[in-house]
Coordinates of C-alpha atoms in Angstrom, one line a residue:
X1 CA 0.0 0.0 0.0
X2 CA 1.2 3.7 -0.3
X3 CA 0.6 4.4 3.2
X4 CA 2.7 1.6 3.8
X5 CA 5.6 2.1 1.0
X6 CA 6.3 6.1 2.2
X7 CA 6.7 5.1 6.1
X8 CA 9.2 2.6 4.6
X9 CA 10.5 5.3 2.8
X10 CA 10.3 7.6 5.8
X11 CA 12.0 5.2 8.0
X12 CA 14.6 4.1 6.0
X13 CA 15.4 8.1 5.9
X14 CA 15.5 8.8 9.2
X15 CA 17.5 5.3 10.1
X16 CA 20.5 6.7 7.6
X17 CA 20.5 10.2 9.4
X18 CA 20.4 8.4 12.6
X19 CA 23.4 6.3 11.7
X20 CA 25.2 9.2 9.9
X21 CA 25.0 11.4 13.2
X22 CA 26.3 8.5 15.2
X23 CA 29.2 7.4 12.8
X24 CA 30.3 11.2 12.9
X25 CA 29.9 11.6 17.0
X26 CA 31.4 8.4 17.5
X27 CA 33.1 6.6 14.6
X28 CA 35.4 9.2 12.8
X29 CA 38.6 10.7 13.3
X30 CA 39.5 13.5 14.3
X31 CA 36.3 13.6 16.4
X32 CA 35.0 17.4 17.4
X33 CA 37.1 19.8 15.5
X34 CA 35.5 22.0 13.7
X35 CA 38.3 22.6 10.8
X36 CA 38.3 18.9 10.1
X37 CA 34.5 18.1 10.0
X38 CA 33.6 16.6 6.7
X39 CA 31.6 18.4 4.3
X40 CA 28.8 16.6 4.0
X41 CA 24.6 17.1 4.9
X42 CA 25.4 15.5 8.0
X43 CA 24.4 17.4 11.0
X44 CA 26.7 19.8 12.1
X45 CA 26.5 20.3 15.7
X46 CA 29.2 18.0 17.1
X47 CA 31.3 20.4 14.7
X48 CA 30.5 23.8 15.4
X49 CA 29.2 24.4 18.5
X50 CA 32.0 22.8 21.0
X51 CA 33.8 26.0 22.6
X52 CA 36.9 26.3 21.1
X53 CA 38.6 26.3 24.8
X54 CA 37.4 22.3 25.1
X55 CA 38.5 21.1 21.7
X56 CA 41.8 20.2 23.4
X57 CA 40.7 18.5 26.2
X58 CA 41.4 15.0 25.9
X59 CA 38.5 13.4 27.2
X60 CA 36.6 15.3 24.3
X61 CA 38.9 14.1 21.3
X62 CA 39.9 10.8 22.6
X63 CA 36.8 8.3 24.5
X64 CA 37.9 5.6 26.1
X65 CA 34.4 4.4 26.4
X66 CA 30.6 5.1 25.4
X67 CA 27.8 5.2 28.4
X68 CA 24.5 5.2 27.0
X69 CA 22.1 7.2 29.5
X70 CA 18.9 5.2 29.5
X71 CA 15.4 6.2 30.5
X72 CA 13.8 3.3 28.9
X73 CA 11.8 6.1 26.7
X74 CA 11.9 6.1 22.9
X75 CA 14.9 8.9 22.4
X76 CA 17.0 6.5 24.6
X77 CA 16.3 2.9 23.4
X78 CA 17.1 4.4 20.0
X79 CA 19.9 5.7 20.7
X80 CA 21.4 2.2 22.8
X81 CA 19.9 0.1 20.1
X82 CA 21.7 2.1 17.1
X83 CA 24.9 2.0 19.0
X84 CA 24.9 -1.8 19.0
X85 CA 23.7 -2.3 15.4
X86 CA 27.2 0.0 14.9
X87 CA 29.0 -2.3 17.5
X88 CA 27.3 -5.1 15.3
X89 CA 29.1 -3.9 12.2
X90 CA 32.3 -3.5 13.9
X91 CA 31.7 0.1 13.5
X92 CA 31.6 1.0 16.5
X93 CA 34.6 -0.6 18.7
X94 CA 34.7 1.5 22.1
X95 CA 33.4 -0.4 24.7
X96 CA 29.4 0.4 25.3
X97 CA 27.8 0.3 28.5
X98 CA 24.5 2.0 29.8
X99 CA 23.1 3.9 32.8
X100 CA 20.0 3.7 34.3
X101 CA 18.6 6.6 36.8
X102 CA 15.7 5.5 39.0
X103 CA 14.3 9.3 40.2
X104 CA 11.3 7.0 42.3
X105 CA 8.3 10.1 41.0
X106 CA 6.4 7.4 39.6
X107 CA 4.9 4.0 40.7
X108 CA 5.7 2.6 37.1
X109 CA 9.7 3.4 37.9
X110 CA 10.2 -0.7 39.0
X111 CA 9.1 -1.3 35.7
X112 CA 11.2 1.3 33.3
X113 CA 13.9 0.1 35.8
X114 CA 13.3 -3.5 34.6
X115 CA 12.5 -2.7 30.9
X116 CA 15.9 -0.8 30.5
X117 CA 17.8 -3.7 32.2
X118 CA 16.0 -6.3 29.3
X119 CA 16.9 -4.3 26.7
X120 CA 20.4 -4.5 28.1
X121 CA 20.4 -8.3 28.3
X122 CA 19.0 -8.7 25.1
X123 CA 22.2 -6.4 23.5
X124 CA 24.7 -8.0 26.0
X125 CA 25.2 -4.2 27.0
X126 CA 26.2 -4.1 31.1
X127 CA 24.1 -1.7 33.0
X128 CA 24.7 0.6 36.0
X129 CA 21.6 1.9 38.3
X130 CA 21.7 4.6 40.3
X131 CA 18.6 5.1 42.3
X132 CA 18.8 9.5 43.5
X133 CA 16.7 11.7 45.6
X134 CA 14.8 14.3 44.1
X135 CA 13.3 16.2 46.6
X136 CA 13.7 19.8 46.6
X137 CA 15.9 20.4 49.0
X138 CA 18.3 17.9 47.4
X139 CA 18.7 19.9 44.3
X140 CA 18.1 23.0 45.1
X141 CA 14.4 24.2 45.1
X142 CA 12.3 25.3 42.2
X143 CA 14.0 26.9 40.2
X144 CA 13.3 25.0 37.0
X145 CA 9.9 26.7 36.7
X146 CA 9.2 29.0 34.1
X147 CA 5.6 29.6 33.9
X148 CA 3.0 29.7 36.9
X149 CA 3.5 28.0 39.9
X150 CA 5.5 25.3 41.1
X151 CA 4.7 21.6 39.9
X152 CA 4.5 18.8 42.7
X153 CA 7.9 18.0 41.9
X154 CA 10.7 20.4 40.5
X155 CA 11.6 19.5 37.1
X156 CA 15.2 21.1 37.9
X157 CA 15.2 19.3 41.0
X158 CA 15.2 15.7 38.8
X159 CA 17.6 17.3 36.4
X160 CA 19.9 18.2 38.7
X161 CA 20.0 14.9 40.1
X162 CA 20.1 12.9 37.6
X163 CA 23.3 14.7 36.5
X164 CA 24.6 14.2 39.8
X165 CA 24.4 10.7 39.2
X166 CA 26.2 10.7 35.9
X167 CA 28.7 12.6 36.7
X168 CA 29.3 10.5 39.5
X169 CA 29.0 7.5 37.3
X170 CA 31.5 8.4 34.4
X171 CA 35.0 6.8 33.9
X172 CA 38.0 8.6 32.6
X173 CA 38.2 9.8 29.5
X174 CA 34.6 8.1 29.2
X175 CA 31.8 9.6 27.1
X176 CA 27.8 9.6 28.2
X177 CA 25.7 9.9 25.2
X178 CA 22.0 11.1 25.9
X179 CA 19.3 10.8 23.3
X180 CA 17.9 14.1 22.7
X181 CA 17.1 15.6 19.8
X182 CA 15.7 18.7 18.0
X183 CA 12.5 19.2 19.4
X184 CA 13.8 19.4 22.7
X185 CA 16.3 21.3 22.1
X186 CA 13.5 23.8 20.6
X187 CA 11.2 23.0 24.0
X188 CA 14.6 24.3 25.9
X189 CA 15.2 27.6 24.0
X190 CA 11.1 28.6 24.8
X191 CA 11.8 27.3 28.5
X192 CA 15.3 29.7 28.7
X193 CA 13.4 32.4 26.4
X194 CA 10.5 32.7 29.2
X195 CA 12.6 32.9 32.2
X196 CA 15.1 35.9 30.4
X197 CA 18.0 33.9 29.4
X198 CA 21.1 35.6 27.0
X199 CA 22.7 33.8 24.8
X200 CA 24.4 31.5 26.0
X201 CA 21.1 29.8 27.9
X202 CA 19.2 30.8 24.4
X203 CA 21.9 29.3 22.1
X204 CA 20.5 26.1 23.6
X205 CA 21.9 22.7 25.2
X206 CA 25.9 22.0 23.9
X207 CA 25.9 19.1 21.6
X208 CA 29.3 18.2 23.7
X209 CA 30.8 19.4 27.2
X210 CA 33.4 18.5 29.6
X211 CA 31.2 16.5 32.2
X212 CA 33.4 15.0 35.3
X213 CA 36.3 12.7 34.4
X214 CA 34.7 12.3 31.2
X215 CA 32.6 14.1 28.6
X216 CA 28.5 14.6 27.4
X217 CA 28.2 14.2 23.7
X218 CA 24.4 14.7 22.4
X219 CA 24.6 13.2 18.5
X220 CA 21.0 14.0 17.5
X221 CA 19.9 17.8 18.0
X222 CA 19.6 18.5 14.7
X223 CA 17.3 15.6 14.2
X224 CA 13.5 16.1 14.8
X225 CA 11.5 13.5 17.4
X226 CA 9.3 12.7 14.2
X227 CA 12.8 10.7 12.9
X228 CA 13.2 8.6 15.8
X229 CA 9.3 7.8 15.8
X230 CA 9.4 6.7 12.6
X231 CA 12.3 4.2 12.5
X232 CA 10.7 2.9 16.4
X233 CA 7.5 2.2 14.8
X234 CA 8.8 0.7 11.7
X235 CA 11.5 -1.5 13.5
X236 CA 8.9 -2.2 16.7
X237 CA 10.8 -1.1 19.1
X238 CA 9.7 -1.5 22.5
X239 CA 10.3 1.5 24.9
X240 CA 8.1 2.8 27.5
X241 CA 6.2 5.8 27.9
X242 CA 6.3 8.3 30.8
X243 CA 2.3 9.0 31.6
X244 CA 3.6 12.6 33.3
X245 CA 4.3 13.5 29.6
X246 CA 0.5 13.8 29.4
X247 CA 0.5 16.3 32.2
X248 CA 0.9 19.9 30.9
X249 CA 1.3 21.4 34.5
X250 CA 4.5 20.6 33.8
X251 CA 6.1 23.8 31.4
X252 CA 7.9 21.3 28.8
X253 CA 4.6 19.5 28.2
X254 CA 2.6 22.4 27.9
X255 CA 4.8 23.4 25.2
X256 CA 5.2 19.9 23.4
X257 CA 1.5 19.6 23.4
X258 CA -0.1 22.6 22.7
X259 CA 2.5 25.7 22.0
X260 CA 4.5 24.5 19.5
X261 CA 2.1 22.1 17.3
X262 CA -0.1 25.6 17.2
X263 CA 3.7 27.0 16.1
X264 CA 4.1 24.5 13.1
X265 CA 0.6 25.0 12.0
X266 CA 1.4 28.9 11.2
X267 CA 5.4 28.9 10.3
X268 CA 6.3 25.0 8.9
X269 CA 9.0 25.1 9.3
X270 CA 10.2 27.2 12.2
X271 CA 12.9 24.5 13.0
X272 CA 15.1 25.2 10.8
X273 CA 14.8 28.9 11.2
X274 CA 15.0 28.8 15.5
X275 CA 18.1 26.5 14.9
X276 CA 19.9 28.8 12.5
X277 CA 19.2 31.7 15.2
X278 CA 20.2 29.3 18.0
X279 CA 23.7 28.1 15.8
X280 CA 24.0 32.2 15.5
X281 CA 23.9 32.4 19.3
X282 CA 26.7 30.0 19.5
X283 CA 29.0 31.6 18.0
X284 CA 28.0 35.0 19.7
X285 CA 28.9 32.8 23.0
X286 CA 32.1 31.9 21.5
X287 CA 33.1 35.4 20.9
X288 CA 31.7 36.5 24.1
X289 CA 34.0 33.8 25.8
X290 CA 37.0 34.9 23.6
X291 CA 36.4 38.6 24.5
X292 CA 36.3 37.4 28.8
X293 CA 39.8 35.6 28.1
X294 CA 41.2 39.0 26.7
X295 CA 39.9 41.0 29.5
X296 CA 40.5 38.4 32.2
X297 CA 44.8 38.2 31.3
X298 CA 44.5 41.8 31.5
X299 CA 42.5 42.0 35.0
X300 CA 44.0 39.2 36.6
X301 CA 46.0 40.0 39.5
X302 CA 49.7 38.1 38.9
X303 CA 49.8 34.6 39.7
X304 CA 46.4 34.7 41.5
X305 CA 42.8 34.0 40.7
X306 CA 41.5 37.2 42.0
X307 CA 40.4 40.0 39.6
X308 CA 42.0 43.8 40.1
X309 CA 39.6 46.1 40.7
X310 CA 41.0 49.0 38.9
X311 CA 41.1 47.3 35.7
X312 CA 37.8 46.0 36.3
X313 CA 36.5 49.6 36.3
X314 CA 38.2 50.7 33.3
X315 CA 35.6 48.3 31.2
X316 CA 32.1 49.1 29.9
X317 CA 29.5 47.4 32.2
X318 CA 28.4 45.0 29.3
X319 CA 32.2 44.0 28.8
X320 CA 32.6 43.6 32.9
X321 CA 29.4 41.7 33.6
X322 CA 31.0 39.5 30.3
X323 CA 34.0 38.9 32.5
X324 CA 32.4 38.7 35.5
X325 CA 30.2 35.7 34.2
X326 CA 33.6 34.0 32.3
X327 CA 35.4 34.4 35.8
X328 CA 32.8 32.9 38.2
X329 CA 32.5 29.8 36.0
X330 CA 36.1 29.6 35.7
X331 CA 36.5 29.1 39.1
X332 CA 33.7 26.5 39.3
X333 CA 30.7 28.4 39.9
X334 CA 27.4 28.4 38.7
X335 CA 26.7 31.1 36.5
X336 CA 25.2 34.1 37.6
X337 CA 22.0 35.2 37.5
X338 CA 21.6 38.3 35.8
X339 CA 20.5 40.0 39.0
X340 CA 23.7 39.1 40.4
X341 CA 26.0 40.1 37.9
X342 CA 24.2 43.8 37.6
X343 CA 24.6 44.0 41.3
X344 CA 27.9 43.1 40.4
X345 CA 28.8 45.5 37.9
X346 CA 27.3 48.5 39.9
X347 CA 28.6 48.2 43.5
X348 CA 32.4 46.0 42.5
X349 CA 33.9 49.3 41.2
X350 CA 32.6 51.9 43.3
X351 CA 34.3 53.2 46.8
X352 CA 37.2 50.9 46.1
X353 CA 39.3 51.6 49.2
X354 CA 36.7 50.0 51.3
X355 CA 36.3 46.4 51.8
X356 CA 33.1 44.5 51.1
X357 CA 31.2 41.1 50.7
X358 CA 28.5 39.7 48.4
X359 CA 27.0 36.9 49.5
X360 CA 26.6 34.5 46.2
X361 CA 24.6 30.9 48.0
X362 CA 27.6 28.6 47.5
X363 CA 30.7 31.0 47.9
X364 CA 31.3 34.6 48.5
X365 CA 33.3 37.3 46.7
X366 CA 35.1 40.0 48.8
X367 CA 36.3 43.2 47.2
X368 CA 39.6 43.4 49.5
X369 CA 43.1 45.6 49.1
X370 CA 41.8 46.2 45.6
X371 CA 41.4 42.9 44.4
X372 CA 38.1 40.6 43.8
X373 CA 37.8 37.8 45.4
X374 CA 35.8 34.3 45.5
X375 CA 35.6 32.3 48.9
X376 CA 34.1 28.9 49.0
X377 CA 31.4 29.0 52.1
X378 CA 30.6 25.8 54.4
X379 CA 28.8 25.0 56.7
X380 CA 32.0 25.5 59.8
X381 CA 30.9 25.5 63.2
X382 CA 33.4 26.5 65.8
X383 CA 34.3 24.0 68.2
X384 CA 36.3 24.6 71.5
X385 CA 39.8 21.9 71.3
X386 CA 40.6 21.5 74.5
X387 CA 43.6 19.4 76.3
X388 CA 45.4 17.0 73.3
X389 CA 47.3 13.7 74.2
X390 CA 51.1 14.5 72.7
X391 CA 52.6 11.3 71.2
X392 CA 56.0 13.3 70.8
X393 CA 57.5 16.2 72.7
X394 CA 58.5 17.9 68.9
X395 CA 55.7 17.7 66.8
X396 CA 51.7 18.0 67.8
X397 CA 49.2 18.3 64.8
X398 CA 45.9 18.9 66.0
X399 CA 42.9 18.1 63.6
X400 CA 40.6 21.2 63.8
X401 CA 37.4 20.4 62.5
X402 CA 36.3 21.8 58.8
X403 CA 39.1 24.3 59.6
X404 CA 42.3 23.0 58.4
X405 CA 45.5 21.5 61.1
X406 CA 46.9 23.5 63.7
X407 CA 50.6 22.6 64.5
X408 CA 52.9 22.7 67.5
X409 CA 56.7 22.3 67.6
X410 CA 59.2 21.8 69.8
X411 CA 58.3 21.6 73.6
X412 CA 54.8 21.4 72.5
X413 CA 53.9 18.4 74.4
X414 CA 54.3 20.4 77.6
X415 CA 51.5 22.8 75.8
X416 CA 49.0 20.9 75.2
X417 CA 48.8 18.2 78.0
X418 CA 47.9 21.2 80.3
X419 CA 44.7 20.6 81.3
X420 CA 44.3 24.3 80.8
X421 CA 45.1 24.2 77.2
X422 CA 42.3 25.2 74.6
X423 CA 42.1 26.6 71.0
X424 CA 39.2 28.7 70.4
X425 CA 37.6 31.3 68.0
X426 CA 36.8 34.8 68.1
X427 CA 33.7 35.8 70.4
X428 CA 33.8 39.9 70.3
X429 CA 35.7 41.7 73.2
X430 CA 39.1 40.1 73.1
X431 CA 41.9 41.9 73.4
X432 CA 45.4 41.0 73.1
X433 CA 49.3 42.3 73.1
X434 CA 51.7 41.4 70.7
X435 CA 55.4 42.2 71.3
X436 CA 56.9 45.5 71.7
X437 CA 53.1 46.9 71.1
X438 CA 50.3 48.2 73.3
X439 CA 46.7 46.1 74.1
X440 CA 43.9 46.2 71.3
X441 CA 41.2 45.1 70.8
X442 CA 41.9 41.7 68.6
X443 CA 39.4 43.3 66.1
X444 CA 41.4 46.1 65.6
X445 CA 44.6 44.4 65.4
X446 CA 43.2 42.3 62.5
X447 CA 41.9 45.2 60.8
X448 CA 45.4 46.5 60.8
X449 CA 47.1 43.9 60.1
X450 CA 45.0 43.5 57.2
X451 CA 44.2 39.7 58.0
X452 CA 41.7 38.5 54.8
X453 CA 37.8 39.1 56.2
X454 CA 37.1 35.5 55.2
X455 CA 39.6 34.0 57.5
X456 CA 39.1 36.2 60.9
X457 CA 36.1 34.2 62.1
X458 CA 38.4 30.9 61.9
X459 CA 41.6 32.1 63.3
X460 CA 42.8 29.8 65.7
X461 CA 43.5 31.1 69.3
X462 CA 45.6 29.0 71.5
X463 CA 44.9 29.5 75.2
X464 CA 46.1 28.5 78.6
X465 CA 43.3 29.0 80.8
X466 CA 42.3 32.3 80.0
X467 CA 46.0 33.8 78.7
X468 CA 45.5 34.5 75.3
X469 CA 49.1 32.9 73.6
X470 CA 48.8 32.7 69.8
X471 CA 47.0 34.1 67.1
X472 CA 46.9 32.6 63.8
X473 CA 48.3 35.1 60.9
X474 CA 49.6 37.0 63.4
X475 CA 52.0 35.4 65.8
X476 CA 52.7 34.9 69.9
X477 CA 51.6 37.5 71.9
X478 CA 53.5 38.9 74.4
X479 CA 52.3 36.6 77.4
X480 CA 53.6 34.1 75.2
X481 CA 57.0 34.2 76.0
X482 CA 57.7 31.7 78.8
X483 CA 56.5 29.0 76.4
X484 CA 58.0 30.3 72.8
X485 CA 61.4 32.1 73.7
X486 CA 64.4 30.2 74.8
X487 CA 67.4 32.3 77.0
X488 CA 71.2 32.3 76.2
X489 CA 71.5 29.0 78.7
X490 CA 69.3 27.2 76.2
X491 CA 66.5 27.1 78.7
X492 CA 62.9 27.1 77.2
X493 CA 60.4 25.4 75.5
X494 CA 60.7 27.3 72.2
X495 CA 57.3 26.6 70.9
X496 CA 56.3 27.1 67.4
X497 CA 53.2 27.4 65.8
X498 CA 51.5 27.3 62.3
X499 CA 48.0 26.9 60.9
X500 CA 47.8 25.0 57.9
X501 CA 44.1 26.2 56.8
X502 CA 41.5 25.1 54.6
X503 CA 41.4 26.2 51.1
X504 CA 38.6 28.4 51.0
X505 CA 39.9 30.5 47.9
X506 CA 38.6 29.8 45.0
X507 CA 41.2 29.4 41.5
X508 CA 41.6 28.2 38.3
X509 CA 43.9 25.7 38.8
X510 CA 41.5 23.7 41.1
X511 CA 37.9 24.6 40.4
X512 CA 34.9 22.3 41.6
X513 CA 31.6 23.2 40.7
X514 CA 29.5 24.7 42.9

């Protein structure tokens, strides 16, 4: 029949442009670079959207392995079951493996659980499950909403989580290929567009990224869901279906079933026109990001992480917020929220000689001696040490903790086996008198001493009974003397002491993402 003969004809289509997308993702050499793609009509994204700073990372030129992620839904079971026709061929000759993510929202997730792990044994493909919490506390509220209130469960909340999870899961140099495709990359540039994304949220999800130890490759963007349906139908593939997909409370649904069907019934073929605006965005990101790397050599305080404020201030405010953005995700944050980085922009540069702090959720940044800085926060809680066993009369190391190691040396044993000894923290009032100087206020001595506002609330203070002896940053005080000087005669303890604290600075060298 006709009907019959064009889904054929559709099908066969659609499996070749499957095939094609996965052969160039996963097959080819040189994989990712843009200057050696081949030109050909095969789709293009694995070529020219990778940031040009990641197309020398390893783990994105070189897998060491493939890790389908598997829902059990069509995009998915496509996307494992292509892989192993490749493998099949001898195509394909990384070794394949899969991961399942059990989120627990739905009484049918047993059964997608069990569905992905017989598709798995009927490919001879091993299978990892990870079964996460979603709550919203977990993953960090609601703030996947775009659109009217929030839905039973936060969409962002599963996201977040389940990325968690393969992160977590991912071997070096290992890559984790996710199914999706066009339309929801579409459904994700409406969701970004409603909430007031720029262009780098608008330009859509990256069809590759650095992602833990390994890397996220996404082979099928360019492809439209109506590709993968009809090779599924035509080669019967089993896959389950989520019934949430059916609930448009949830933003994504209300847009798959209702906003953009009414979309294509006006302008046919708006895909091709959003993702030729959304490939436009890309590169603006790219130049964006090569602009920040210009500006951030030039604002970079020498051999540090920190930003210099007087260069800072020298920029236009569009051109600092840009490197204001680049720098924070540099270091490992999340990226700003455009109310942030205009709060940013306006109060950074402004009444320079004074300190100040901006409290960012997972760190801070302090504008302090004229440089920018960002401070990881945690969750550190004072606690009182008190009197330490000393297995040796020349070294004591005292585990302070979530606040790095406070050492003792020479004589120290004599220190801290007095049943007087303690190491505290600052409570207001104390006052103290270091050698050859007058008693102040310890407050006052920090300020001018120009100890780092980040680390005065976790200075160690070593005490005997109530004689204030040590200060870390800034030395023995003068009551200290009969336990750290030693006469002509040799007599003495000579006790030493240094504070070996956490690293709560934020750099380049040694981001992780918060």
């Amino acid at each position: 029949p006709q009907s019959a003969s064009s889904s054929d004809v559709a099908a066969a289509k659609a499996e070749a442009t499957l095939l094609a997308a996965l052969r160039h993702a996963f097959c080819f050499e040189p994989r990712l670079l843009a200057a050696s793609a081949p030109a050909t009509s095969l789709p293009t994204s694995l070529s020219t959207s990778v940031p040009a700073s990641l197309t020398d990372a390893s783990r994105l030129l070189n897998p060491t392995s493939i890790m389908v992620g598997l829902s059990g839904g069509l995009d998915s079971s496509l996307l494992l079951t292509l892989l192993c026709d490749l493998r099949a061929r001898g195509e394909l000759t990384l070794p394949l493996r899969a991961i399942h993510i059990n989120h627990g929202l739905q009484e049918a997730a047993d059964k997608w659980q069990l569905h992905c792990e017989t598709l798995c044994a009927q490919h001879g493909v091993n299978l990892t499950v990870c079964v996460v919490d979603c709550s919203l506390n977990s993953a960090g509220g609601t703030s996947g909403r775009a659109f009217g209130e929030s839905a039973v469960v936060s969409e962002e909340a599963a996201r977040r989580a389940r990325y968690a999870a393969f992160e977590g899961a991912l071997d070096a140099g290992e890559w984790l290929a996710l199914g999706h495709h066009q339309d929801d990359q579409l459904e994700t540039l409406l969701l970004r567009l409603a909430r007031g994304s720029g262009v780098d949220g608008l330009a859509g999800m990256p069809s590759a990224r650095v992602l833990g130890a390994g890397a996220l490759i996404r082979p099928w963007l360019e492809i439209p869901r109506q590709s993968l349906e009809d090779l599924a139908r035509t080669r019967r593939l089993s896959y389950v279906e989520d019934p949430s997909n059916q609930n448009t409370h949830y933003d994504r649904n209300l847009l798959r079933a209702e906003v953009l069907p009414l979309i294509e019934s006006r302008w046919p073929r708006y895909r091709q026109s959003w993702g030729k605006s959304q490939q436009l965005m890309r590169e603006s990101c790219d130049l964006n990001a090569d602009l920040a790397e210009i500006d951030l050599k030039v604002c970079l305080a020498a051999g540090a992480s920190r930003l210099c404020v007087a260069e800072m201030a020298l920029l236009s405010s569009p051109r600092r917020r840009n490197l204001l953005r680049h720098w924070l995700i540099s270091l490992g944050c999340s990226a700003p929220s455009w109310k942030l980085l205009n709060r940013l922009d306006s109060e950074t540069c402004v009444h320079t000689d004074q300190s100040a702090q901006w409290q960012c959720g997972a760190y801070s940044l302090y504008r302090f001696k004229g440089e920018l800085i960002a401070v990881r926060e945690d969750d550190f809680e004072p606690q009182v040490m008190s009197k330490q066993h000393a297995p040796s009369a020349d070294e004591v190391r005292i585990e302070l903790p979530g606040n790095g190691i406070l050492i003792l040396l020479s004589g120290s044993e004599t220190i801290v086996s007095d049943s007087h000894f303690s190491v505290r923290y600052r409570q207001g009032g104390e006052h103290l008198s270091l050698p050859g100087r007058p008693s102040k206020s310890l407050k006052k001595t920090l300020n001018e001493e120009s100890v780092a506002p980040w680390l005065r609330d976790r200075l160690p203070l070593v005490f005997i009974g109530n004689e204030l002896l040590w200060v870390a940053l800034l030395g023995p005080t003068a009551e200290a003397a009969k336990y750290t000087e030693v006469n002509a005669s040799g007599q003495g303890l000579g006790v030493t002491f240094e504070w070996l604290s956490p690293a709560l600075e934020l750099s380049r060298e040694a981001n992780s993402r918060l």
